[in-house]
């Protein structure tokens, strides 16, 4: 669909567009404009039009966007027209929270494996998922052909475990550890760190 | 320090610059350039120079940036030269994970209050923090003058609890619920949703 390479920062905004459009659809709205979207998202209308132009536009001059059409197109662009299976590595508080997160249902994401190395935790259930011994990590991931992992281990085990994940075929890691992972270029890693989110808000709080 | 309004997207990158600079400082590096920073961060050098120019620059032509000076300046800009106290609302898996998160220590963030409404959970300890009854939310937040909250409640309680937080003086909310909060304009809300992070990566996985 795309002819040129789309900047990652543009890709990072598409899920937000989709999320907002889904909300508007739920509210019964049928068409929208870059102006209305911009107001709801807190960015400029020009930015939205430019982002969407990478994929061919989708709107007619003056008539705006059909919300359902735009949702369908964004889902295709983001490869959301299928179910993605995900593995959670680390069954501590955060791994358990992610495994039980209700927001995955109906959004194309299914947690299918959960690993830990603690003998007290292995064999217990977290929601509908059995905690498996991390010894079978590679075999289970390969067998199911899983490409995406949440890494929620202690920092000391992060790099070695990430390497095992990549060797087993994982291509995308959401990294909740404080470690900057050193992995092959084809692996997509996103660091999730609540401190970085907080620091952004502290800029504004300083005026208070 | 700033003369014009800095776009939020610029502010959102400053914590990442700071994080990377801190890592380089730990590695013993003393000076850097926008080119080296750009390579580590995966964005363009021009973007980094433009972002920093909002705050006056900090580098001399040809000699690059002093890492310690840049760290100090970014900490000042982001108001990190103090300790920020934070309240966690909801002592489920995620609230517990945040309360125990080891990455806050030495980064200016201190979790000081944790609330829940479940009588089985109220009165228990999560790390060094006592779970308090949500009935005393307003009093405790006002008494300590806390401005920042993590919201990790079930969706059904999110909006009403957020309103209580704002009435008690909270000005920044990290919203981990699936709800889009409707709050006064002066309140800074960031929605944290693992689905949106995942969807961004699925764009790239689709080629696989």
Short mmCIF file of N, CA, C and O in Angstrom, two decimals, chain A residues 41-165:
data_model
loop_
_atom_site.label_atom_id
_atom_site.label_comp_id
_atom_site.label_asym_id
_atom_site.label_seq_id
_atom_site.Cartn_x
_atom_site.Cartn_y
_atom_site.Cartn_z
N UNK A 41 -7.78 14.79 19.59
CA UNK A 41 -6.47 14.19 19.82
C UNK A 41 -5.45 15.16 20.38
O UNK A 41 -4.39 14.75 20.85
N UNK A 42 -5.75 16.45 20.29
CA UNK A 42 -4.79 17.43 20.81
C UNK A 42 -3.58 17.63 19.90
O UNK A 42 -2.51 17.99 20.37
N UNK A 43 -3.71 17.36 18.61
CA UNK A 43 -2.65 17.68 17.65
C UNK A 43 -3.27 18.50 16.53
O UNK A 43 -4.46 18.77 16.55
N UNK A 44 -2.46 18.94 15.55
CA UNK A 44 -3.02 19.83 14.51
C UNK A 44 -3.68 19.02 13.39
O UNK A 44 -3.29 17.88 13.11
N UNK A 45 -4.66 19.65 12.74
CA UNK A 45 -5.34 19.02 11.61
C UNK A 45 -4.36 18.78 10.47
O UNK A 45 -4.43 17.77 9.76
N UNK A 46 -3.39 19.69 10.30
CA UNK A 46 -2.40 19.53 9.23
C UNK A 46 -1.58 18.26 9.45
O UNK A 46 -1.27 17.53 8.50
N UNK A 47 -1.24 18.00 10.71
CA UNK A 47 -0.49 16.79 11.05
C UNK A 47 -1.27 15.54 10.67
O UNK A 47 -0.72 14.60 10.09
N UNK A 48 -2.54 15.52 11.00
CA UNK A 48 -3.37 14.35 10.70
C UNK A 48 -3.46 14.14 9.19
O UNK A 48 -3.28 13.04 8.69
N UNK A 49 -3.72 15.24 8.44
CA UNK A 49 -3.81 15.11 6.99
C UNK A 49 -2.50 14.61 6.40
O UNK A 49 -2.48 13.75 5.52
N UNK A 50 -1.39 15.12 6.92
CA UNK A 50 -0.07 14.70 6.42
C UNK A 50 0.17 13.22 6.73
O UNK A 50 0.63 12.45 5.88
N UNK A 51 -0.15 12.82 7.96
CA UNK A 51 0.04 11.41 8.35
C UNK A 51 -0.76 10.49 7.43
O UNK A 51 -0.24 9.49 6.91
N UNK A 52 -2.02 10.82 7.21
CA UNK A 52 -2.88 9.95 6.41
C UNK A 52 -2.48 9.96 4.93
O UNK A 52 -2.71 8.99 4.21
N UNK A 53 -1.84 11.07 4.50
CA UNK A 53 -1.46 11.17 3.09
C UNK A 53 -0.40 10.12 2.73
O UNK A 53 -0.27 9.74 1.57
N UNK A 54 0.35 9.62 3.70
CA UNK A 54 1.32 8.55 3.43
C UNK A 54 0.61 7.30 2.88
O UNK A 54 1.22 6.48 2.22
N UNK A 55 -0.66 7.16 3.22
CA UNK A 55 -1.38 5.95 2.85
C UNK A 55 -2.45 6.23 1.79
O UNK A 55 -3.32 5.41 1.55
N UNK A 56 -2.42 7.44 1.25
CA UNK A 56 -3.31 7.73 0.14
C UNK A 56 -4.44 8.68 0.46
O UNK A 56 -5.25 8.99 -0.41
N UNK A 57 -4.54 9.17 1.70
CA UNK A 57 -5.54 10.20 1.99
C UNK A 57 -6.78 9.70 2.67
O UNK A 57 -6.90 9.77 3.86
N UNK A 58 -7.76 9.18 1.95
CA UNK A 58 -9.03 8.64 2.47
C UNK A 58 -10.15 9.65 2.57
O UNK A 58 -11.28 9.27 2.87
N UNK A 59 -9.89 10.94 2.37
CA UNK A 59 -10.95 11.92 2.51
C UNK A 59 -11.12 12.69 1.20
O UNK A 59 -10.17 12.88 0.45
N UNK A 60 -12.36 13.12 0.90
CA UNK A 60 -12.59 13.98 -0.25
C UNK A 60 -12.60 15.41 0.22
O UNK A 60 -13.14 15.72 1.29
N UNK A 61 -12.05 16.30 -0.59
CA UNK A 61 -12.03 17.72 -0.26
C UNK A 61 -13.41 18.20 0.14
O UNK A 61 -14.37 18.05 -0.61
N UNK A 62 -13.54 18.73 1.33
CA UNK A 62 -14.80 19.33 1.73
C UNK A 62 -15.80 18.39 2.38
O UNK A 62 -16.68 18.82 3.09
N UNK A 63 -15.68 17.08 2.13
CA UNK A 63 -16.67 16.16 2.68
C UNK A 63 -16.16 15.39 3.90
O UNK A 63 -16.92 14.71 4.55
N UNK A 64 -14.87 15.50 4.19
CA UNK A 64 -14.34 14.82 5.37
C UNK A 64 -14.16 13.33 5.17
O UNK A 64 -14.12 12.84 4.04
N UNK A 65 -14.06 12.63 6.28
CA UNK A 65 -13.77 11.20 6.26
C UNK A 65 -15.00 10.39 6.69
O UNK A 65 -15.68 10.77 7.63
N UNK A 66 -15.22 9.26 6.03
CA UNK A 66 -16.18 8.28 6.54
C UNK A 66 -15.48 7.53 7.66
O UNK A 66 -14.41 6.94 7.48
N UNK A 67 -16.08 7.55 8.86
CA UNK A 67 -15.40 6.95 10.02
C UNK A 67 -15.21 5.45 9.83
O UNK A 67 -14.12 4.93 10.10
N UNK A 68 -16.22 4.75 9.33
CA UNK A 68 -16.08 3.30 9.18
C UNK A 68 -15.01 2.94 8.16
O UNK A 68 -14.23 2.03 8.35
N UNK A 69 -14.97 3.70 7.06
CA UNK A 69 -13.96 3.44 6.04
C UNK A 69 -12.56 3.67 6.61
O UNK A 69 -11.64 2.87 6.42
N UNK A 70 -12.41 4.75 7.36
CA UNK A 70 -11.11 5.10 7.93
C UNK A 70 -10.67 4.04 8.95
O UNK A 70 -9.51 3.62 8.98
N UNK A 71 -11.61 3.58 9.77
CA UNK A 71 -11.30 2.52 10.73
C UNK A 71 -10.82 1.27 9.99
O UNK A 71 -9.79 0.68 10.34
N UNK A 72 -11.54 0.90 8.95
CA UNK A 72 -11.19 -0.30 8.19
C UNK A 72 -9.80 -0.17 7.58
O UNK A 72 -8.99 -1.10 7.64
N UNK A 73 -9.51 1.01 7.02
CA UNK A 73 -8.20 1.22 6.40
C UNK A 73 -7.08 1.18 7.43
O UNK A 73 -6.04 0.56 7.20
N UNK A 74 -7.29 1.84 8.57
CA UNK A 74 -6.25 1.86 9.60
C UNK A 74 -6.01 0.45 10.13
O UNK A 74 -4.88 0.07 10.41
N UNK A 75 -7.08 -0.33 10.29
CA UNK A 75 -6.92 -1.71 10.76
C UNK A 75 -6.07 -2.52 9.78
O UNK A 75 -5.23 -3.32 10.18
N UNK A 76 -6.30 -2.28 8.47
CA UNK A 76 -5.51 -3.00 7.47
C UNK A 76 -4.05 -2.57 7.52
O UNK A 76 -3.14 -3.38 7.48
N UNK A 77 -3.83 -1.24 7.60
CA UNK A 77 -2.46 -0.72 7.62
C UNK A 77 -1.69 -1.29 8.81
O UNK A 77 -0.54 -1.67 8.71
N UNK A 78 -2.36 -1.34 9.95
CA UNK A 78 -1.70 -1.81 11.18
C UNK A 78 -1.75 -3.33 11.33
O UNK A 78 -1.35 -3.86 12.37
N UNK A 79 -2.26 -4.02 10.33
CA UNK A 79 -2.32 -5.49 10.37
C UNK A 79 -3.16 -6.00 11.54
O UNK A 79 -2.81 -6.97 12.21
N UNK A 80 -4.26 -5.31 11.80
CA UNK A 80 -5.12 -5.70 12.92
C UNK A 80 -6.28 -6.58 12.46
O UNK A 80 -7.15 -6.91 13.25
N UNK A 81 -6.27 -6.93 11.16
CA UNK A 81 -7.36 -7.77 10.65
C UNK A 81 -7.05 -9.25 10.87
O UNK A 81 -7.26 -10.09 10.02
N UNK A 82 -6.47 -9.55 12.05
CA UNK A 82 -6.18 -10.94 12.45
C UNK A 82 -5.97 -10.94 13.96
O UNK A 82 -5.94 -9.89 14.59
N UNK A 83 -5.81 -12.13 14.54
CA UNK A 83 -5.51 -12.24 15.97
C UNK A 83 -4.00 -12.40 16.15
O UNK A 83 -3.38 -13.23 15.47
N UNK A 84 -3.40 -11.61 17.03
CA UNK A 84 -1.98 -11.74 17.35
C UNK A 84 -1.83 -12.42 18.71
O UNK A 84 -2.38 -11.96 19.70
N UNK A 85 -1.09 -13.53 18.71
CA UNK A 85 -0.83 -14.21 19.98
C UNK A 85 0.41 -13.61 20.63
O UNK A 85 1.38 -13.28 19.95
N UNK A 86 0.37 -13.49 21.95
CA UNK A 86 1.44 -12.83 22.69
C UNK A 86 1.88 -13.71 23.86
O UNK A 86 1.04 -14.38 24.47
N UNK A 87 3.18 -13.69 24.16
CA UNK A 87 3.72 -14.40 25.32
C UNK A 87 4.15 -13.37 26.38
O UNK A 87 4.68 -12.32 26.03
N UNK A 88 3.86 -13.67 27.65
CA UNK A 88 4.29 -12.83 28.76
C UNK A 88 5.41 -13.56 29.49
O UNK A 88 5.23 -14.71 29.89
N UNK A 89 6.55 -12.90 29.65
CA UNK A 89 7.69 -13.53 30.32
C UNK A 89 7.92 -12.82 31.65
O UNK A 89 8.35 -11.66 31.67
N UNK A 90 7.61 -13.52 32.73
CA UNK A 90 7.67 -12.94 34.07
C UNK A 90 6.27 -12.84 34.66
O UNK A 90 5.45 -12.09 34.16
N UNK A 91 6.00 -13.65 35.71
CA UNK A 91 4.64 -13.67 36.29
C UNK A 91 4.59 -12.93 37.62
O UNK A 91 3.90 -13.33 38.55
N UNK A 92 5.35 -11.83 37.71
CA UNK A 92 5.25 -10.94 38.88
C UNK A 92 4.00 -10.08 38.75
O UNK A 92 3.12 -10.35 37.92
N UNK A 93 3.91 -9.04 39.59
CA UNK A 93 2.72 -8.17 39.59
C UNK A 93 2.38 -7.70 38.18
O UNK A 93 1.22 -7.76 37.76
N UNK A 94 3.38 -7.21 37.47
CA UNK A 94 3.12 -6.60 36.17
C UNK A 94 2.74 -7.65 35.13
O UNK A 94 1.79 -7.45 34.36
N UNK A 95 3.46 -8.77 35.13
CA UNK A 95 3.12 -9.85 34.18
C UNK A 95 1.70 -10.35 34.41
O UNK A 95 0.95 -10.63 33.46
N UNK A 96 1.31 -10.44 35.68
CA UNK A 96 -0.05 -10.88 36.01
C UNK A 96 -1.07 -9.84 35.56
O UNK A 96 -2.13 -10.18 35.04
N UNK A 97 -0.74 -8.56 35.79
CA UNK A 97 -1.65 -7.48 35.38
C UNK A 97 -1.87 -7.52 33.87
O UNK A 97 -3.00 -7.38 33.39
N UNK A 98 -0.80 -7.72 33.11
CA UNK A 98 -0.93 -7.75 31.65
C UNK A 98 -1.73 -8.97 31.21
O UNK A 98 -2.58 -8.89 30.33
N UNK A 99 -1.45 -10.12 31.84
CA UNK A 99 -2.15 -11.35 31.47
C UNK A 99 -3.65 -11.21 31.69
O UNK A 99 -4.46 -11.74 30.93
N UNK A 100 -4.02 -10.48 32.73
CA UNK A 100 -5.45 -10.33 33.05
C UNK A 100 -6.06 -9.06 32.47
O UNK A 100 -7.24 -8.78 32.71
N UNK A 101 -5.27 -8.28 31.74
CA UNK A 101 -5.75 -6.98 31.24
C UNK A 101 -7.01 -7.16 30.39
O UNK A 101 -6.98 -7.84 29.37
N UNK A 102 -8.12 -6.54 30.78
CA UNK A 102 -9.36 -6.77 30.03
C UNK A 102 -9.39 -6.06 28.68
O UNK A 102 -10.23 -6.37 27.84
N UNK A 103 -8.47 -5.11 28.47
CA UNK A 103 -8.50 -4.31 27.24
C UNK A 103 -8.05 -5.02 25.98
O UNK A 103 -8.14 -4.47 24.89
N UNK A 104 -7.52 -6.26 26.11
CA UNK A 104 -7.07 -6.98 24.91
C UNK A 104 -8.22 -7.62 24.14
O UNK A 104 -8.16 -7.77 22.93
N UNK A 105 -9.25 -8.02 24.89
CA UNK A 105 -10.37 -8.73 24.28
C UNK A 105 -10.98 -7.87 23.17
O UNK A 105 -11.14 -6.66 23.33
N UNK A 106 -11.29 -8.47 22.06
CA UNK A 106 -11.90 -7.79 20.92
C UNK A 106 -11.00 -6.75 20.27
O UNK A 106 -11.45 -5.94 19.48
N UNK A 107 -9.72 -6.74 20.62
CA UNK A 107 -8.81 -5.82 19.96
C UNK A 107 -7.67 -6.60 19.30
O UNK A 107 -6.59 -6.07 19.07
N UNK A 108 -7.94 -7.88 19.04
CA UNK A 108 -7.02 -8.65 18.21
C UNK A 108 -5.79 -9.19 18.93
O UNK A 108 -4.85 -9.63 18.29
N UNK A 109 -5.79 -9.14 20.27
CA UNK A 109 -4.62 -9.59 21.02
C UNK A 109 -5.02 -10.69 21.98
O UNK A 109 -6.02 -10.57 22.70
N UNK A 110 -4.24 -11.77 21.99
CA UNK A 110 -4.55 -12.90 22.85
C UNK A 110 -3.27 -13.34 23.57
O UNK A 110 -2.30 -13.72 22.92
N UNK A 111 -3.28 -13.26 24.89
CA UNK A 111 -2.15 -13.78 25.67
C UNK A 111 -2.30 -15.29 25.73
O UNK A 111 -3.34 -15.78 26.20
N UNK A 112 -1.30 -16.03 25.24
CA UNK A 112 -1.44 -17.48 25.17
C UNK A 112 -0.40 -18.22 26.02
O UNK A 112 -0.57 -19.40 26.31
N UNK A 113 0.68 -17.53 26.41
CA UNK A 113 1.72 -18.19 27.23
C UNK A 113 2.19 -17.23 28.30
O UNK A 113 2.29 -16.01 28.07
N UNK A 114 2.50 -17.78 29.48
CA UNK A 114 3.03 -16.99 30.59
C UNK A 114 4.12 -17.82 31.26
O UNK A 114 3.87 -18.97 31.65
N UNK A 115 5.32 -17.27 31.38
CA UNK A 115 6.46 -18.01 31.93
C UNK A 115 7.01 -17.36 33.19
O UNK A 115 6.96 -16.14 33.34
N UNK A 116 7.55 -18.20 34.07
CA UNK A 116 8.29 -17.72 35.22
C UNK A 116 9.32 -18.78 35.60
O UNK A 116 9.24 -19.91 35.12
N UNK A 117 10.27 -18.39 36.43
CA UNK A 117 11.28 -19.38 36.87
C UNK A 117 11.14 -19.73 38.35
O UNK A 117 11.90 -20.53 38.87
N UNK A 118 10.14 -19.13 39.02
CA UNK A 118 9.95 -19.36 40.46
C UNK A 118 9.11 -20.63 40.66
O UNK A 118 7.95 -20.67 40.24
N UNK A 119 9.69 -21.67 41.30
CA UNK A 119 8.96 -22.94 41.48
C UNK A 119 7.65 -22.77 42.23
O UNK A 119 6.72 -23.57 42.06
N UNK A 120 7.55 -21.71 43.05
CA UNK A 120 6.31 -21.47 43.79
C UNK A 120 5.19 -20.96 42.87
O UNK A 120 4.01 -21.06 43.19
N UNK A 121 5.58 -20.35 41.76
CA UNK A 121 4.62 -19.71 40.86
C UNK A 121 4.29 -20.62 39.67
O UNK A 121 3.15 -20.65 39.20
N UNK A 122 5.30 -21.36 39.19
CA UNK A 122 5.10 -22.26 38.05
C UNK A 122 4.02 -23.28 38.41
O UNK A 122 4.02 -23.86 39.50
N UNK A 123 3.06 -23.47 37.51
CA UNK A 123 1.98 -24.42 37.76
C UNK A 123 0.73 -23.77 38.32
O UNK A 123 -0.33 -24.40 38.37
N UNK A 124 0.80 -22.50 38.75
CA UNK A 124 -0.40 -21.80 39.22
C UNK A 124 -1.10 -21.16 38.01
O UNK A 124 -0.54 -21.07 36.92
N UNK A 125 -2.34 -20.72 38.24
CA UNK A 125 -3.11 -20.09 37.17
C UNK A 125 -3.16 -18.57 37.37
O UNK A 125 -3.28 -18.08 38.50
N UNK A 126 -3.08 -17.82 36.29
CA UNK A 126 -3.31 -16.37 36.30
C UNK A 126 -4.46 -16.15 35.33
O UNK A 126 -4.27 -16.25 34.11
N UNK A 127 -5.63 -15.85 35.86
CA UNK A 127 -6.81 -15.87 35.00
C UNK A 127 -6.91 -17.25 34.37
O UNK A 127 -6.76 -18.27 35.05
N UNK A 128 -7.09 -17.32 33.04
CA UNK A 128 -7.24 -18.63 32.38
C UNK A 128 -5.91 -19.23 31.94
O UNK A 128 -5.90 -20.26 31.28
N UNK A 129 -4.78 -18.59 32.30
CA UNK A 129 -3.48 -18.99 31.77
C UNK A 129 -2.64 -19.69 32.85
O UNK A 129 -2.51 -19.19 33.96
N UNK A 130 -2.06 -20.83 32.49
CA UNK A 130 -1.17 -21.57 33.37
C UNK A 130 0.24 -20.97 33.30
O UNK A 130 0.75 -20.72 32.21
N UNK A 131 0.87 -20.75 34.47
CA UNK A 131 2.25 -20.28 34.47
C UNK A 131 3.17 -21.46 34.18
O UNK A 131 3.17 -22.45 34.90
N UNK A 132 3.94 -21.35 33.08
CA UNK A 132 4.83 -22.45 32.69
C UNK A 132 6.27 -22.15 33.11
O UNK A 132 6.65 -20.99 33.30
N UNK A 133 7.04 -23.23 33.22
CA UNK A 133 8.45 -23.09 33.57
C UNK A 133 9.21 -22.49 32.38
O UNK A 133 9.03 -22.90 31.24
N UNK A 134 10.07 -21.54 32.69
CA UNK A 134 10.77 -20.80 31.63
C UNK A 134 11.70 -21.72 30.83
O UNK A 134 12.14 -21.36 29.73
N UNK A 135 11.95 -22.92 31.35
CA UNK A 135 12.78 -23.89 30.61
C UNK A 135 12.19 -24.25 29.25
O UNK A 135 12.92 -24.59 28.32
N UNK A 136 10.85 -24.20 29.15
CA UNK A 136 10.24 -24.60 27.87
C UNK A 136 9.93 -23.41 26.97
O UNK A 136 9.22 -23.53 25.96
N UNK A 137 10.49 -22.25 27.31
CA UNK A 137 10.24 -21.00 26.57
C UNK A 137 10.42 -21.19 25.06
O UNK A 137 9.49 -20.92 24.28
N UNK A 138 11.59 -21.63 24.65
CA UNK A 138 11.88 -21.72 23.21
C UNK A 138 10.92 -22.69 22.51
O UNK A 138 10.37 -22.37 21.45
N UNK A 139 10.75 -23.88 23.09
CA UNK A 139 9.91 -24.90 22.45
C UNK A 139 8.48 -24.39 22.26
O UNK A 139 7.90 -24.54 21.18
N UNK A 140 7.90 -23.80 23.31
CA UNK A 140 6.51 -23.37 23.24
C UNK A 140 6.31 -22.23 22.23
O UNK A 140 5.33 -22.20 21.50
N UNK A 141 7.24 -21.29 22.24
CA UNK A 141 7.12 -20.14 21.32
C UNK A 141 7.24 -20.60 19.87
O UNK A 141 6.46 -20.20 19.01
N UNK A 142 8.20 -21.49 19.62
CA UNK A 142 8.38 -22.02 18.25
C UNK A 142 7.16 -22.80 17.80
O UNK A 142 6.68 -22.65 16.68
N UNK A 143 6.65 -23.64 18.69
CA UNK A 143 5.52 -24.49 18.35
C UNK A 143 4.31 -23.65 17.92
O UNK A 143 3.61 -23.96 16.96
N UNK A 144 4.07 -22.54 18.64
CA UNK A 144 2.90 -21.70 18.34
C UNK A 144 3.23 -20.61 17.32
O UNK A 144 2.33 -19.91 16.85
N UNK A 145 4.50 -20.43 17.01
CA UNK A 145 4.88 -19.41 16.03
C UNK A 145 4.62 -17.99 16.51
O UNK A 145 4.26 -17.11 15.72
N UNK A 146 4.81 -17.75 17.80
CA UNK A 146 4.51 -16.43 18.37
C UNK A 146 5.62 -15.43 18.03
O UNK A 146 6.80 -15.79 18.02
N UNK A 147 5.22 -14.20 17.72
CA UNK A 147 6.17 -13.17 17.29
C UNK A 147 6.34 -12.04 18.31
O UNK A 147 7.23 -11.22 18.17
N UNK A 148 5.41 -11.96 19.31
CA UNK A 148 5.37 -10.79 20.19
C UNK A 148 5.49 -11.21 21.65
O UNK A 148 4.82 -12.15 22.09
N UNK A 149 6.33 -10.51 22.42
CA UNK A 149 6.51 -10.82 23.85
C UNK A 149 6.44 -9.57 24.70
O UNK A 149 6.90 -8.50 24.30
N UNK A 150 5.83 -9.73 25.89
CA UNK A 150 5.96 -8.74 26.96
C UNK A 150 7.07 -9.21 27.88
O UNK A 150 7.00 -10.33 28.40
N UNK A 151 8.05 -8.38 28.13
CA UNK A 151 9.16 -8.75 29.01
C UNK A 151 8.99 -8.03 30.35
O UNK A 151 9.13 -6.81 30.43
N UNK A 152 8.64 -8.80 31.39
CA UNK A 152 8.35 -8.20 32.70
C UNK A 152 9.16 -8.88 33.79
O UNK A 152 8.65 -9.16 34.87
N UNK A 153 10.44 -9.13 33.49
CA UNK A 153 11.35 -9.82 34.42
C UNK A 153 12.14 -8.82 35.25
O UNK A 153 12.20 -7.65 34.90
N UNK A 154 12.81 -9.30 36.29
CA UNK A 154 13.81 -8.44 36.94
C UNK A 154 14.91 -8.06 35.95
O UNK A 154 15.22 -8.83 35.03
N UNK A 155 15.48 -6.88 36.16
CA UNK A 155 16.48 -6.34 35.23
C UNK A 155 17.62 -7.31 34.97
O UNK A 155 18.10 -7.44 33.83
N UNK A 156 18.03 -8.04 35.99
CA UNK A 156 19.22 -8.89 35.86
C UNK A 156 19.03 -9.99 34.82
O UNK A 156 20.00 -10.47 34.23
N UNK A 157 17.78 -10.40 34.57
CA UNK A 157 17.53 -11.49 33.63
C UNK A 157 17.08 -10.98 32.26
O UNK A 157 16.85 -11.78 31.35
N UNK A 158 16.97 -9.67 32.08
CA UNK A 158 16.32 -9.13 30.88
C UNK A 158 17.08 -9.44 29.59
O UNK A 158 16.50 -9.97 28.64
N UNK A 159 18.37 -9.10 29.54
CA UNK A 159 19.11 -9.25 28.28
C UNK A 159 19.20 -10.72 27.84
O UNK A 159 18.91 -11.04 26.68
N UNK A 160 19.57 -11.62 28.74
CA UNK A 160 19.73 -13.03 28.35
C UNK A 160 18.38 -13.62 27.93
O UNK A 160 18.31 -14.37 26.96
N UNK A 161 17.32 -13.26 28.65
CA UNK A 161 16.01 -13.79 28.28
C UNK A 161 15.54 -13.23 26.93
O UNK A 161 14.97 -13.95 26.11
N UNK A 162 15.81 -11.96 26.70
CA UNK A 162 15.44 -11.35 25.41
C UNK A 162 16.15 -12.06 24.27
O UNK A 162 15.56 -12.31 23.21
N UNK A 163 17.40 -12.43 24.47
CA UNK A 163 18.14 -13.15 23.43
C UNK A 163 17.52 -14.52 23.18
O UNK A 163 17.42 -14.96 22.03
N UNK A 164 17.08 -15.18 24.23
CA UNK A 164 16.40 -16.47 24.06
C UNK A 164 15.09 -16.29 23.27
O UNK A 164 14.76 -17.10 22.41
N UNK A 165 14.36 -15.21 23.57
CA UNK A 165 13.11 -14.94 22.85
C UNK A 165 13.37 -14.75 21.36
O UNK A 165 12.66 -15.30 20.51
#
